[in-house]
Each structure stands twice: as C-alpha cells, then as structure tokens.
Amino acid sequence: MAKGKAGESNTYTGLGLDESGNWLPGSPRVLSLLSSVLERSVRGNEKLLAGSKIKDVITIFHGSRAPSLNLRQYVERIFKYCKCSNSCFVVAVIYIDRFLQRIDAYVTSLSVHRLLITSVMVAAKFMDDQHYNNAYYAKVGGISREEMNRLEMRFLFDLDFRLNVTTEVFNKYWLMIQQEGGLETQTALQTQGYCLKKDETGRGRRLTGVHRGRAL
C-alpha cells in the first residue's frame, strides 16, 4: 500500500499537483521530461532517416528550417504564456502519437515545434474550461494566426477528431514519459507490465525513444 501511495505521489508531483489536487509553484517536472523525450525522438528519427532509404511524409507542419528556440525553451514558453492545465502536455503527446500513426510520419526538428503548439492548443480546448484563442497561441508559437488555423484543421481531420483520452491511456503515456524522459530502460518498463512499442490501438508507437518509434 505504501508503495502504491508513493507512486501516486510521484504522479501528482510530476504534473505539478499536490495530493489534494492543488497546483504547486514553479515549473512541473512534466515539462523537462516531455522536452527530453521529444529531443531524443527527433535525434533518433533523423538518424534513422539519414541512414536508410525511408522517406518521411512532408506535411504542413514542416518548416524550411528548425526554429531558433530549442524544445525545452519552446515547452517552457508555452507553459508560461498559455497557462493550460499541466495534463494538457501529456494529452498533447498522445495526440501527436495518434497523428503520426495515422499519416505514417516521423517527428523531426522541422515539424516538432508546430506539432507541439498545435497539439497543446487542441488539448487545452478539449480539456480546460478556459483557454486562449488561436491568435494568442499563434503569437506564443511564433506563427501567424492563419497558419495556426490551418494547422489546427489539418491536425483535427487527420486525427479524425478522436480527442477523447481514457484514464488508462493517459496513465500509460504518463508512465512512458517519466521513464523515457528519465532515461529508464525498456526492460525496466516491461517488468511493470507495459509495452512501449504499442499505442492504445495495439500498433507500434510513433513517439518513443526506442529507435523504431516515430515520436517518443
């Protein structure tokens, strides 16, 4: 029982909450973990694409060059100015994974920033009682309102508007983010009963630090 309570406590703290559900001051651990996971995914995917005949799918989320802000700075900027609930960052990862699964693409340095700002915005609209509009998110993300609108529509249609996330799926992804972001091994995760190469549909995950993953 004590072990279970300790695990729940770590979950709350990592999301920036105390055990009563109240917000804790400062940046929640989920931000650094998410940044680490996405950075590892980008490095692994770009290495895979450069060393094979695999061709990535080019989408409207791809820019001509990577933004000047690194991922950690970009995540912190979104957290600071958008003020969405911290759980939105976990849900954003789930949405990105679903998106990449459906279009059979890889997350790279040319697409990860636009995917992140779009997925967080969509998660906030779906989950939070209050949220900013597209023009505000566009300003935070460093893009135009028109582009933000196009990205949102493309994202939603490619997701087939599948925005609901069950508690079980949320918990599995949050565990994965903690373990991947904390550089834990695949073996350690599997001993806890989770298979990180599968998403909630049973297909291979696109957001994984394991090289075959597309996103995490």
C-alpha positions as a Markdown table, in Angstrom:
| # | Residue | x | y | z |
|---|---|---|---|---|
| 1 | Met | 0.0 | 0.0 | 0.0 |
| 2 | Ala | 2.8 | 2.4 | 0.9 |
| 3 | Lys | 4.4 | 1.7 | -2.5 |
| 4 | Gly | 1.2 | 2.5 | -4.3 |
| 5 | Lys | 0.8 | 5.7 | -2.4 |
| 6 | Ala | 4.4 | 6.7 | -3.2 |
| 7 | Gly | 3.7 | 6.1 | -6.9 |
| 8 | Glu | 0.6 | 8.2 | -6.8 |
| 9 | Ser | 2.5 | 11.0 | -5.0 |
| 10 | Asn | 5.2 | 11.0 | -7.7 |
| 11 | Thr | 2.5 | 11.2 | -10.4 |
| 12 | Tyr | 0.9 | 14.2 | -8.7 |
| 13 | Thr | 4.2 | 16.0 | -8.2 |
| 14 | Gly | 5.4 | 15.3 | -11.7 |
| 15 | Leu | 2.3 | 17.0 | -13.0 |
| 16 | Gly | 2.7 | 20.0 | -10.7 |
| 17 | Leu | 0.0 | 19.0 | -8.2 |
| 18 | Asp | -0.1 | 18.1 | -4.5 |
| 19 | Glu | -2.1 | 15.1 | -3.3 |
| 20 | Ser | -5.2 | 17.3 | -2.9 |
| 21 | Gly | -5.1 | 18.4 | -6.5 |
| 22 | Asn | -3.8 | 21.9 | -5.8 |
| 23 | Trp | -1.2 | 23.5 | -8.1 |
| 24 | Leu | 2.4 | 23.6 | -6.9 |
| 25 | Pro | 4.6 | 26.6 | -7.6 |
| 26 | Gly | 7.3 | 26.5 | -10.2 |
| 27 | Ser | 7.7 | 24.5 | -13.4 |
| 28 | Pro | 6.3 | 21.0 | -13.2 |
| 29 | Arg | 8.6 | 18.1 | -14.0 |
| 30 | Val | 6.4 | 17.1 | -16.9 |
| 31 | Leu | 7.9 | 20.0 | -18.9 |
| 32 | Ser | 11.5 | 18.8 | -18.7 |
| 33 | Leu | 10.5 | 15.1 | -19.2 |
| 34 | Leu | 8.5 | 16.0 | -22.3 |
| 35 | Ser | 11.3 | 18.1 | -23.7 |
| 36 | Ser | 13.8 | 15.2 | -23.2 |
| 37 | Val | 11.5 | 12.6 | -24.8 |
| 38 | Leu | 10.8 | 14.8 | -27.8 |
| 39 | Glu | 14.5 | 15.7 | -28.3 |
| 40 | Arg | 15.5 | 12.0 | -28.1 |
| 41 | Ser | 12.8 | 11.2 | -30.6 |
| 42 | Val | 13.9 | 13.8 | -33.1 |
| 43 | Arg | 17.6 | 12.7 | -32.8 |
| 44 | Gly | 16.7 | 9.1 | -33.3 |
| 45 | Asn | 14.3 | 9.7 | -36.2 |
| 46 | Glu | 16.7 | 12.0 | -38.0 |
| 47 | Lys | 19.5 | 9.4 | -37.6 |
| 48 | Leu | 17.2 | 6.7 | -38.9 |
| 49 | Leu | 16.0 | 8.8 | -41.9 |
| 50 | Ala | 19.6 | 9.8 | -42.8 |
| 51 | Gly | 20.9 | 6.3 | -42.7 |
| 52 | Ser | 18.2 | 4.5 | -44.6 |
| 53 | Lys | 16.0 | 4.7 | -47.7 |
| 54 | Ile | 13.0 | 5.6 | -45.6 |
| 55 | Lys | 11.3 | 8.8 | -46.8 |
| 56 | Asp | 9.5 | 11.0 | -44.3 |
| 57 | Val | 6.0 | 12.3 | -45.1 |
| 58 | Ile | 6.2 | 16.1 | -45.7 |
| 59 | Thr | 3.2 | 17.9 | -44.1 |
| 60 | Ile | 2.1 | 21.5 | -43.5 |
| 61 | Phe | 3.8 | 21.1 | -40.1 |
| 62 | His | 7.2 | 21.0 | -41.7 |
| 63 | Gly | 9.2 | 24.3 | -41.8 |
| 64 | Ser | 12.1 | 25.1 | -44.1 |
| 65 | Arg | 14.4 | 25.2 | -41.1 |
| 66 | Ala | 14.3 | 24.4 | -37.4 |
| 67 | Pro | 13.2 | 27.4 | -35.1 |
| 68 | Ser | 15.8 | 29.2 | -33.1 |
| 69 | Leu | 14.2 | 28.1 | -29.8 |
| 70 | Asn | 15.2 | 24.7 | -28.7 |
| 71 | Leu | 12.5 | 22.3 | -27.5 |
| 72 | Arg | 13.0 | 22.9 | -23.8 |
| 73 | Gln | 12.7 | 26.7 | -24.3 |
| 74 | Tyr | 9.7 | 26.2 | -26.5 |
| 75 | Val | 7.9 | 24.0 | -24.0 |
| 76 | Glu | 8.7 | 26.5 | -21.2 |
| 77 | Arg | 7.3 | 29.3 | -23.3 |
| 78 | Ile | 4.1 | 27.5 | -24.0 |
| 79 | Phe | 3.7 | 26.7 | -20.3 |
| 80 | Lys | 4.5 | 30.3 | -19.2 |
| 81 | Tyr | 2.1 | 32.1 | -21.6 |
| 82 | Cys | -0.7 | 29.7 | -22.4 |
| 83 | Lys | -1.4 | 28.7 | -18.8 |
| 84 | Cys | -3.1 | 25.5 | -19.8 |
| 85 | Ser | -3.5 | 22.7 | -17.3 |
| 86 | Asn | -0.3 | 20.6 | -16.9 |
| 87 | Ser | -2.1 | 17.5 | -18.0 |
| 88 | Cys | -2.5 | 19.1 | -21.5 |
| 89 | Phe | 1.2 | 18.4 | -22.1 |
| 90 | Val | 0.6 | 14.6 | -21.6 |
| 91 | Val | -2.5 | 14.7 | -23.8 |
| 92 | Ala | -0.6 | 16.6 | -26.4 |
| 93 | Val | 1.9 | 13.7 | -26.6 |
| 94 | Ile | -1.0 | 11.3 | -27.1 |
| 95 | Tyr | -2.5 | 13.4 | -29.9 |
| 96 | Ile | 0.9 | 13.7 | -31.6 |
| 97 | Asp | 1.4 | 9.9 | -31.4 |
| 98 | Arg | -2.1 | 9.3 | -32.9 |
| 99 | Phe | -1.4 | 11.9 | -35.7 |
| 100 | Leu | 1.9 | 10.3 | -36.7 |
| 101 | Gln | 0.3 | 6.8 | -36.6 |
| 102 | Arg | -2.4 | 7.9 | -39.0 |
| 103 | Ile | -0.2 | 9.6 | -41.6 |
| 104 | Asp | 2.8 | 7.3 | -41.1 |
| 105 | Ala | 5.2 | 10.1 | -40.5 |
| 106 | Tyr | 8.2 | 10.8 | -38.3 |
| 107 | Val | 8.7 | 13.7 | -35.9 |
| 108 | Thr | 11.8 | 15.7 | -36.8 |
| 109 | Ser | 13.4 | 19.1 | -36.0 |
| 110 | Leu | 11.4 | 20.6 | -38.9 |
| 111 | Ser | 8.0 | 19.5 | -37.6 |
| 112 | Val | 8.1 | 19.1 | -33.8 |
| 113 | His | 7.6 | 22.7 | -32.8 |
| 114 | Arg | 4.4 | 23.2 | -34.9 |
| 115 | Leu | 3.1 | 19.8 | -33.8 |
| 116 | Leu | 3.7 | 20.7 | -30.2 |
| 117 | Ile | 2.0 | 24.1 | -30.2 |
| 118 | Thr | -1.0 | 22.7 | -32.2 |
| 119 | Ser | -1.4 | 19.6 | -30.0 |
| 120 | Val | -1.2 | 21.6 | -26.8 |
| 121 | Met | -3.8 | 24.1 | -28.1 |
| 122 | Val | -6.2 | 21.3 | -29.2 |
| 123 | Ala | -5.7 | 19.6 | -25.8 |
| 124 | Ala | -6.5 | 22.8 | -23.9 |
| 125 | Lys | -9.6 | 23.5 | -25.9 |
| 126 | Phe | -10.8 | 19.9 | -25.3 |
| 127 | Met | -9.9 | 19.6 | -21.6 |
| 128 | Asp | -9.8 | 23.0 | -20.0 |
| 129 | Asp | -12.8 | 25.2 | -19.0 |
| 130 | Gln | -10.9 | 28.3 | -20.0 |
| 131 | His | -8.3 | 28.7 | -22.8 |
| 132 | Tyr | -6.9 | 31.3 | -25.2 |
| 133 | Asn | -7.9 | 31.7 | -28.8 |
| 134 | Asn | -5.9 | 30.7 | -31.9 |
| 135 | Ala | -4.5 | 34.1 | -32.4 |
| 136 | Tyr | -2.9 | 34.0 | -29.0 |
| 137 | Tyr | -1.5 | 30.5 | -29.4 |
| 138 | Ala | -0.1 | 31.6 | -32.8 |
| 139 | Lys | 1.7 | 34.5 | -31.2 |
| 140 | Val | 3.2 | 32.2 | -28.5 |
| 141 | Gly | 4.2 | 29.7 | -31.1 |
| 142 | Gly | 5.8 | 32.2 | -33.4 |
| 143 | Ile | 3.5 | 31.7 | -36.4 |
| 144 | Ser | 0.6 | 33.6 | -38.0 |
| 145 | Arg | -3.0 | 33.2 | -37.0 |
| 146 | Glu | -3.8 | 32.0 | -40.5 |
| 147 | Glu | -1.2 | 29.3 | -40.2 |
| 148 | Met | -2.4 | 28.3 | -36.7 |
| 149 | Asn | -5.9 | 27.9 | -38.1 |
| 150 | Arg | -4.6 | 25.7 | -41.0 |
| 151 | Leu | -2.5 | 23.6 | -38.6 |
| 152 | Glu | -5.4 | 23.0 | -36.3 |
| 153 | Met | -7.8 | 21.9 | -39.0 |
| 154 | Arg | -5.3 | 19.6 | -40.6 |
| 155 | Phe | -4.5 | 18.1 | -37.2 |
| 156 | Leu | -8.1 | 17.5 | -36.3 |
| 157 | Phe | -9.0 | 16.0 | -39.6 |
| 158 | Asp | -6.0 | 13.7 | -39.6 |
| 159 | Leu | -7.0 | 12.6 | -36.0 |
| 160 | Asp | -10.5 | 12.0 | -37.3 |
| 161 | Phe | -11.5 | 14.3 | -34.3 |
| 162 | Arg | -10.5 | 11.4 | -31.9 |
| 163 | Leu | -9.7 | 13.6 | -29.0 |
| 164 | Asn | -11.0 | 11.6 | -26.1 |
| 165 | Val | -8.3 | 10.1 | -23.8 |
| 166 | Thr | -9.2 | 7.4 | -21.3 |
| 167 | Thr | -7.6 | 7.4 | -17.8 |
| 168 | Glu | -5.9 | 4.2 | -18.7 |
| 169 | Val | -4.3 | 5.6 | -21.8 |
| 170 | Phe | -3.3 | 8.8 | -20.0 |
| 171 | Asn | -1.6 | 6.9 | -17.2 |
| 172 | Lys | 0.3 | 4.6 | -19.7 |
| 173 | Tyr | 1.6 | 7.6 | -21.6 |
| 174 | Trp | 2.5 | 9.5 | -18.4 |
| 175 | Leu | 4.4 | 6.5 | -17.2 |
| 176 | Met | 6.2 | 6.3 | -20.6 |
| 177 | Ile | 7.1 | 10.0 | -20.5 |
| 178 | Gln | 8.5 | 9.6 | -17.0 |
| 179 | Gln | 10.5 | 6.5 | -17.8 |
| 180 | Glu | 11.7 | 7.7 | -21.3 |
| 181 | Gly | 12.4 | 11.2 | -20.1 |
| 182 | Gly | 14.3 | 9.8 | -17.1 |
| 183 | Leu | 16.4 | 7.6 | -19.3 |
| 184 | Glu | 15.0 | 4.4 | -17.8 |
| 185 | Thr | 15.4 | 1.3 | -19.9 |
| 186 | Gln | 12.9 | -0.6 | -22.0 |
| 187 | Thr | 13.4 | -3.6 | -19.8 |
| 188 | Ala | 12.5 | -1.8 | -16.7 |
| 189 | Leu | 9.3 | -0.6 | -18.2 |
| 190 | Gln | 8.3 | -4.0 | -19.5 |
| 191 | Thr | 8.7 | -5.5 | -16.0 |
| 192 | Gln | 6.0 | -3.2 | -14.9 |
| 193 | Gly | 3.6 | -4.6 | -17.4 |
| 194 | Tyr | 3.8 | -2.0 | -20.2 |
| 195 | Cys | 4.9 | -2.5 | -23.8 |
| 196 | Leu | 6.2 | 0.9 | -25.0 |
| 197 | Lys | 6.2 | -0.2 | -28.7 |
| 198 | Lys | 2.4 | -0.3 | -28.7 |
| 199 | Asp | 0.0 | 2.5 | -28.7 |
| 200 | Glu | -3.6 | 2.3 | -27.3 |
| 201 | Thr | -4.7 | 0.7 | -30.6 |
| 202 | Gly | -2.0 | -2.1 | -30.3 |
| 203 | Arg | 0.1 | -0.7 | -33.2 |
| 204 | Gly | 3.7 | 0.5 | -32.9 |
| 205 | Arg | 4.1 | 3.7 | -31.1 |
| 206 | Arg | 5.5 | 6.7 | -33.1 |
| 207 | Leu | 6.6 | 8.7 | -30.1 |
| 208 | Thr | 9.2 | 6.5 | -28.4 |
| 209 | Gly | 12.9 | 6.8 | -27.6 |
| 210 | Val | 13.2 | 3.3 | -29.0 |
| 211 | His | 14.5 | 3.8 | -32.5 |
| 212 | Arg | 11.5 | 2.3 | -34.3 |
| 213 | Gly | 9.2 | 4.8 | -32.7 |
| 214 | Arg | 8.2 | 7.8 | -34.7 |
| 215 | Ala | 7.6 | 10.3 | -32.0 |
| 216 | Leu | 8.5 | 9.4 | -28.4 |
